[in-house]
Amino acid sequence: MTQDCGTPLEAAADIIAGSSCLLAFTGAGVSADSGLPTFRGEGGLWGRYDERHLEIDHFREHPAECWETIRAIFYGTGAGFQPNDAHRVLAGWERDGILDFLVTQNIDGLHGQAGSRAVAEFHGSCSTLRCMRCGTAVEATAARIAASPPCCACGGVFKPGFTFFGEAIPERAREESFAAAGRADACIVIGSTGTVQPAASVPRLVKSHGGAVVEVNPEPSEFTRSITDVFLPMGAAEALRTLDVLVRGRLGK
Ligand SMILES: [Zn+2]
């Protein structure tokens, strides 16, 4: 790691302010400050729900049963989360020409809610539903979600618009993500531990053609040991609030 110019926060701000094409890559840690529960680890959702309910083959055979879990996790009392300062800073960076593109592994739609537009949702989003029979995509409204299981006018079952276990990554999001990584000269990784492939290859591509990597994670990750130039051991919202001030100070924005 190269942290020889001032504090790590200042070194990170130098990289971000000095880049001409910045990519942000976010994972569950960026939404943790909005209160979203994680899937794995202590207190994770898989301690309470059956992981098979998000496997595509199981869903095809038992859609109503799977929808009970899907509704509870993604559209039930847990819904209604709001963007936090990390989402807001990234949206502001895009608006002011500091950030070129954002790749997220999250399916919560919070980057879009915060105002980000140049976003690839690598694992899809829960804000849409797609018919398993005819492919029609519709907005995931409360009325549609209430049916058990939600069904299309054609009689097919609706599936949430995010990637299930055993399903391929949405092709367009994948292409946009790797294209953005191919042109980026710096990447800020936020709240992703780099264990889920192929998503974790996105920041690695930036590094492979000489780009610098800033990483924001509470604990060291797969990235820290391999591609990170500046590691900020912090929560996402706190780190982004501080970086926002430092970067804007350097750019006069
Ligand atoms: Zn249909």
Tab-separated table of C-alpha atoms and ligand atoms in Angstrom:
chain	number	residue	atom	x	y	z
A	1	MET	CA	0.000	0.000	0.000
A	2	THR	CA	1.222	3.495	-0.779
A	3	GLN	CA	0.328	5.793	2.074
A	4	ASP	CA	3.382	8.023	2.108
A	5	CYS	CA	1.758	11.431	1.526
A	6	GLY	CA	-0.020	12.628	4.652
A	7	THR	CA	-2.862	10.664	6.215
A	8	PRO	CA	-4.679	7.889	4.332
A	9	LEU	CA	-7.727	10.163	3.992
A	10	GLU	CA	-5.602	12.857	2.342
A	11	ALA	CA	-3.931	10.294	0.084
A	12	ALA	CA	-7.371	8.997	-0.937
A	13	ALA	CA	-8.597	12.522	-1.633
A	14	ASP	CA	-5.492	13.140	-3.799
A	15	ILE	CA	-6.269	10.063	-5.894
A	16	ILE	CA	-9.945	10.947	-6.319
A	17	ALA	CA	-9.351	14.639	-7.068
A	18	GLY	CA	-6.482	13.783	-9.422
A	19	SER	CA	-8.341	11.163	-11.455
A	20	SER	CA	-9.866	12.054	-14.811
A	21	CYS	CA	-12.231	9.063	-14.852
A	22	LEU	CA	-13.337	7.767	-11.452
A	23	LEU	CA	-15.315	4.574	-10.930
A	24	ALA	CA	-17.139	3.751	-7.679
A	25	PHE	CA	-17.794	0.116	-6.768
A	26	THR	CA	-20.199	-0.479	-3.876
A	27	GLY	CA	-21.454	-3.437	-1.855
A	28	ALA	CA	-23.647	-4.152	1.157
A	29	GLY	CA	-21.465	-1.994	3.442
A	30	VAL	CA	-22.656	1.183	1.721
A	31	SER	CA	-26.254	0.401	2.708
A	32	ALA	CA	-25.406	-0.777	6.242
A	33	ASP	CA	-25.600	2.829	7.455
A	34	SER	CA	-29.187	2.917	6.119
A	35	GLY	CA	-30.040	0.030	8.447
A	36	LEU	CA	-30.260	-2.765	5.874
A	37	PRO	CA	-29.594	-6.174	7.416
A	38	THR	CA	-26.850	-8.316	5.916
A	39	PHE	CA	-27.386	-11.871	4.691
A	40	ARG	CA	-24.396	-13.594	6.182
A	41	GLY	CA	-22.657	-13.467	9.535
A	42	GLU	CA	-24.041	-12.971	13.012
A	43	GLY	CA	-27.667	-11.730	12.984
A	44	GLY	CA	-27.754	-12.213	9.192
A	45	LEU	CA	-30.989	-12.948	7.343
A	46	TRP	CA	-30.032	-16.534	6.534
A	47	GLY	CA	-30.292	-17.367	10.228
A	48	ARG	CA	-34.039	-16.655	9.914
A	49	TYR	CA	-34.909	-17.568	6.321
A	50	ASP	CA	-34.273	-20.445	3.936
A	51	GLU	CA	-31.538	-19.599	1.443
A	52	ARG	CA	-33.112	-21.995	-1.127
A	53	HIS	CA	-35.969	-19.509	-1.555
A	54	LEU	CA	-33.600	-17.396	-3.653
A	55	GLU	CA	-32.386	-20.298	-5.807
A	56	ILE	CA	-33.824	-20.066	-9.293
A	57	ASP	CA	-34.636	-23.797	-9.653
A	58	HIS	CA	-36.424	-23.912	-6.290
A	59	PHE	CA	-38.311	-20.729	-7.183
A	60	ARG	CA	-39.553	-22.239	-10.468
A	61	GLU	CA	-41.037	-25.198	-8.608
A	62	HIS	CA	-42.350	-23.438	-5.483
A	63	PRO	CA	-43.032	-19.786	-6.398
A	64	ALA	CA	-45.700	-19.113	-3.740
A	65	GLU	CA	-43.534	-20.531	-0.927
A	66	CYS	CA	-40.476	-18.597	-2.123
A	67	TRP	CA	-42.478	-15.385	-2.426
A	68	GLU	CA	-43.314	-15.573	1.329
A	69	THR	CA	-39.603	-15.177	2.094
A	70	ILE	CA	-38.961	-12.685	-0.714
A	71	ARG	CA	-41.838	-10.494	0.479
A	72	ALA	CA	-40.589	-10.550	4.069
A	73	ILE	CA	-36.969	-9.760	3.242
A	74	PHE	CA	-37.257	-7.317	0.363
A	75	TYR	CA	-40.756	-5.839	0.410
A	76	GLY	CA	-42.035	-6.263	3.982
A	77	THR	CA	-41.372	-4.366	7.167
A	78	GLY	CA	-37.767	-4.053	6.046
A	79	ALA	CA	-38.736	-1.898	3.093
A	80	GLY	CA	-38.700	1.886	3.203
A	81	PHE	CA	-34.983	2.338	3.844
A	82	GLN	CA	-33.546	5.730	2.952
A	83	PRO	CA	-30.236	6.643	1.273
A	84	ASN	CA	-27.471	7.694	3.691
A	85	ASP	CA	-24.628	10.198	3.323
A	86	ALA	CA	-22.496	7.724	1.342
A	87	HIS	CA	-25.222	7.421	-1.330
A	88	ARG	CA	-25.756	11.199	-1.283
A	89	VAL	CA	-22.046	12.076	-1.660
A	90	LEU	CA	-21.678	9.707	-4.630
A	91	ALA	CA	-24.754	11.225	-6.323
A	92	GLY	CA	-23.288	14.698	-5.757
A	93	TRP	CA	-19.938	13.626	-7.224
A	94	GLU	CA	-21.678	12.401	-10.367
A	95	ARG	CA	-23.665	15.622	-10.663
A	96	ASP	CA	-20.519	17.755	-10.319
A	97	GLY	CA	-18.356	15.744	-12.706
A	98	ILE	CA	-16.129	14.126	-10.054
A	99	LEU	CA	-17.490	10.584	-10.572
A	100	ASP	CA	-17.794	8.985	-14.006
A	101	PHE	CA	-19.709	5.795	-13.221
A	102	LEU	CA	-20.972	3.661	-10.347
A	103	VAL	CA	-21.193	-0.128	-10.209
A	104	THR	CA	-23.200	-1.545	-7.312
A	105	GLN	CA	-23.726	-5.088	-6.124
A	106	ASN	CA	-26.714	-3.885	-4.104
A	107	ILE	CA	-30.283	-4.520	-5.217
A	108	ASP	CA	-31.894	-1.969	-2.881
A	109	GLY	CA	-32.130	0.868	-5.422
A	110	LEU	CA	-30.770	3.387	-2.885
A	111	HIS	CA	-28.172	4.877	-5.280
A	112	GLY	CA	-30.974	5.748	-7.700
A	113	GLN	CA	-33.092	7.131	-4.861
A	114	ALA	CA	-30.171	9.381	-3.864
A	115	GLY	CA	-29.991	10.757	-7.417
A	116	SER	CA	-27.258	8.681	-9.087
A	117	ARG	CA	-28.022	8.065	-12.775
A	118	ALA	CA	-24.802	6.576	-14.229
A	119	VAL	CA	-25.277	3.304	-12.356
A	120	ALA	CA	-25.003	-0.366	-13.287
A	121	GLU	CA	-26.891	-2.630	-10.878
A	122	PHE	CA	-24.644	-5.676	-11.255
A	123	HIS	CA	-27.092	-8.032	-9.530
A	124	GLY	CA	-30.262	-6.339	-10.746
A	125	SER	CA	-32.800	-4.546	-8.549
A	126	CYS	CA	-35.826	-5.329	-6.422
A	127	SER	CA	-37.666	-2.290	-7.803
A	128	THR	CA	-38.856	-4.246	-10.860
A	129	LEU	CA	-40.588	-7.591	-11.430
A	130	ARG	CA	-40.095	-9.765	-14.511
A	131	CYS	CA	-42.525	-12.369	-15.853
A	132	MET	CA	-40.980	-15.848	-15.954
A	133	ARG	CA	-43.109	-16.739	-19.012
A	134	CYS	CA	-43.249	-13.715	-21.347
A	135	GLY	CA	-40.383	-11.581	-19.978
A	136	THR	CA	-42.504	-8.464	-19.362
A	137	ALA	CA	-40.941	-6.131	-16.758
A	138	VAL	CA	-43.129	-4.045	-14.445
A	139	GLU	CA	-42.651	-1.833	-11.400
A	140	ALA	CA	-42.744	-3.726	-8.086
A	141	THR	CA	-45.780	-2.000	-6.596
A	142	ALA	CA	-47.295	-2.991	-3.238
A	143	ALA	CA	-50.484	-4.169	-4.987
A	144	ARG	CA	-48.570	-6.522	-7.281
A	145	ILE	CA	-46.379	-7.837	-4.431
A	146	ALA	CA	-49.443	-8.659	-2.312
A	147	ALA	CA	-50.567	-11.552	-4.562
A	148	SER	CA	-49.290	-15.026	-3.741
A	149	PRO	CA	-47.469	-15.466	-5.989
A	150	PRO	CA	-47.555	-12.215	-8.019
A	151	CYS	CA	-48.615	-13.025	-11.584
A	152	CYS	CA	-48.448	-11.374	-14.997
A	153	ALA	CA	-51.508	-10.812	-17.230
A	154	CYS	CA	-50.249	-13.773	-19.316
A	155	GLY	CA	-50.558	-16.054	-16.286
A	156	GLY	CA	-46.791	-16.398	-15.744
A	157	VAL	CA	-45.233	-15.871	-12.304
A	158	PHE	CA	-43.385	-12.621	-11.580
A	159	LYS	CA	-39.850	-12.902	-10.245
A	160	PRO	CA	-38.036	-9.954	-8.576
A	161	GLY	CA	-35.674	-8.170	-10.954
A	162	PHE	CA	-32.534	-9.168	-9.079
A	163	THR	CA	-30.214	-12.093	-9.716
A	164	PHE	CA	-31.066	-15.324	-7.909
A	165	PHE	CA	-28.555	-17.996	-6.978
A	166	GLY	CA	-28.000	-20.072	-10.118
A	167	GLU	CA	-28.875	-17.219	-12.493
A	168	ALA	CA	-26.623	-15.289	-14.887
A	169	ILE	CA	-25.641	-11.647	-14.289
A	170	PRO	CA	-27.833	-9.220	-16.319
A	171	GLU	CA	-25.905	-8.840	-19.567
A	172	ARG	CA	-26.266	-5.089	-19.974
A	173	ALA	CA	-25.148	-4.317	-16.409
A	174	ARG	CA	-22.175	-6.611	-16.837
A	175	GLU	CA	-21.129	-4.977	-20.120
A	176	GLU	CA	-21.540	-1.433	-18.764
A	177	SER	CA	-19.577	-2.305	-15.614
A	178	PHE	CA	-16.557	-3.725	-17.377
A	179	ALA	CA	-16.603	-0.960	-20.000
A	180	ALA	CA	-16.530	1.643	-17.203
A	181	ALA	CA	-13.729	-0.224	-15.437
A	182	GLY	CA	-11.814	-0.334	-18.723
A	183	ARG	CA	-11.782	3.454	-19.059
A	184	ALA	CA	-11.376	4.380	-15.367
A	185	ASP	CA	-8.019	5.611	-14.072
A	186	ALA	CA	-9.094	5.284	-10.421
A	187	CYS	CA	-11.609	3.273	-8.427
A	188	ILE	CA	-13.119	3.749	-4.988
A	189	VAL	CA	-14.354	0.480	-3.485
A	190	ILE	CA	-16.940	1.001	-0.729
A	191	GLY	CA	-18.419	-1.658	1.524
A	192	SER	CA	-17.551	-4.688	-0.592
A	193	THR	CA	-15.312	-7.492	0.596
A	194	GLY	CA	-14.477	-8.768	-2.891
A	195	THR	CA	-15.650	-12.330	-2.329
A	196	VAL	CA	-18.499	-12.439	-4.884
A	197	GLN	CA	-17.509	-13.104	-8.495
A	198	PRO	CA	-17.678	-11.942	-11.220
A	199	ALA	CA	-18.496	-8.598	-9.542
A	200	ALA	CA	-15.157	-8.496	-7.705
A	201	SER	CA	-13.344	-8.491	-11.055
A	202	VAL	CA	-14.609	-4.955	-11.796
A	203	PRO	CA	-12.176	-3.045	-9.520
A	204	ARG	CA	-9.458	-5.557	-10.369
A	205	LEU	CA	-9.745	-4.524	-14.025
A	206	VAL	CA	-9.107	-0.877	-13.079
A	207	LYS	CA	-5.970	-1.934	-11.194
A	208	SER	CA	-4.788	-4.221	-14.007
A	209	HIS	CA	-4.374	-1.315	-16.434
A	210	GLY	CA	-2.622	0.946	-13.950
A	211	GLY	CA	-5.525	2.636	-12.112
A	212	ALA	CA	-5.308	3.488	-8.411
A	213	VAL	CA	-7.646	1.855	-5.884
A	214	VAL	CA	-9.038	3.456	-2.730
A	215	GLU	CA	-10.894	1.093	-0.403
A	216	VAL	CA	-13.427	1.960	2.329
A	217	ASN	CA	-14.287	-0.999	4.561
A	218	PRO	CA	-14.496	-1.410	8.353
A	219	GLU	CA	-12.232	-4.482	8.140
A	220	PRO	CA	-9.534	-5.514	5.639
A	221	SER	CA	-10.877	-7.567	2.711
A	222	GLU	CA	-9.770	-9.610	-0.298
A	223	PHE	CA	-9.090	-6.273	-2.029
A	224	THR	CA	-6.880	-4.910	0.775
A	225	ARG	CA	-4.376	-7.699	0.372
A	226	SER	CA	-4.235	-7.575	-3.414
A	227	ILE	CA	-5.142	-4.345	-5.233
A	228	THR	CA	-5.746	-1.556	-2.679
A	229	ASP	CA	-3.424	1.456	-2.748
A	230	VAL	CA	-5.072	3.390	0.087
A	231	PHE	CA	-7.168	1.615	2.728
A	232	LEU	CA	-9.619	3.571	4.889
A	233	PRO	CA	-10.788	1.370	7.797
A	234	MET	CA	-14.092	3.212	8.278
A	235	GLY	CA	-17.832	3.015	7.761
A	236	ALA	CA	-19.094	4.224	4.396
A	237	ALA	CA	-21.072	7.302	5.446
A	238	GLU	CA	-18.337	8.670	7.713
A	239	ALA	CA	-15.609	8.101	5.108
A	240	LEU	CA	-17.585	9.655	2.251
A	241	ARG	CA	-18.565	12.712	4.307
A	242	THR	CA	-14.899	13.365	5.088
A	243	LEU	CA	-13.669	12.626	1.558
A	244	ASP	CA	-16.328	14.932	0.106
A	245	VAL	CA	-14.893	17.903	2.006
A	246	LEU	CA	-11.275	17.041	1.123
A	247	VAL	CA	-11.948	16.330	-2.564
A	248	ARG	CA	-14.081	19.422	-3.100
A	249	GLY	CA	-11.424	21.516	-1.326
A	250	ARG	CA	-8.802	20.254	-3.776
A	251	LEU	CA	-11.009	20.829	-6.847
A	252	GLY	CA	-12.585	24.107	-5.727
A	253	LYS	CA	-16.062	22.605	-6.296
B	1	ZN	ZN	-46.154	-12.628	-18.702
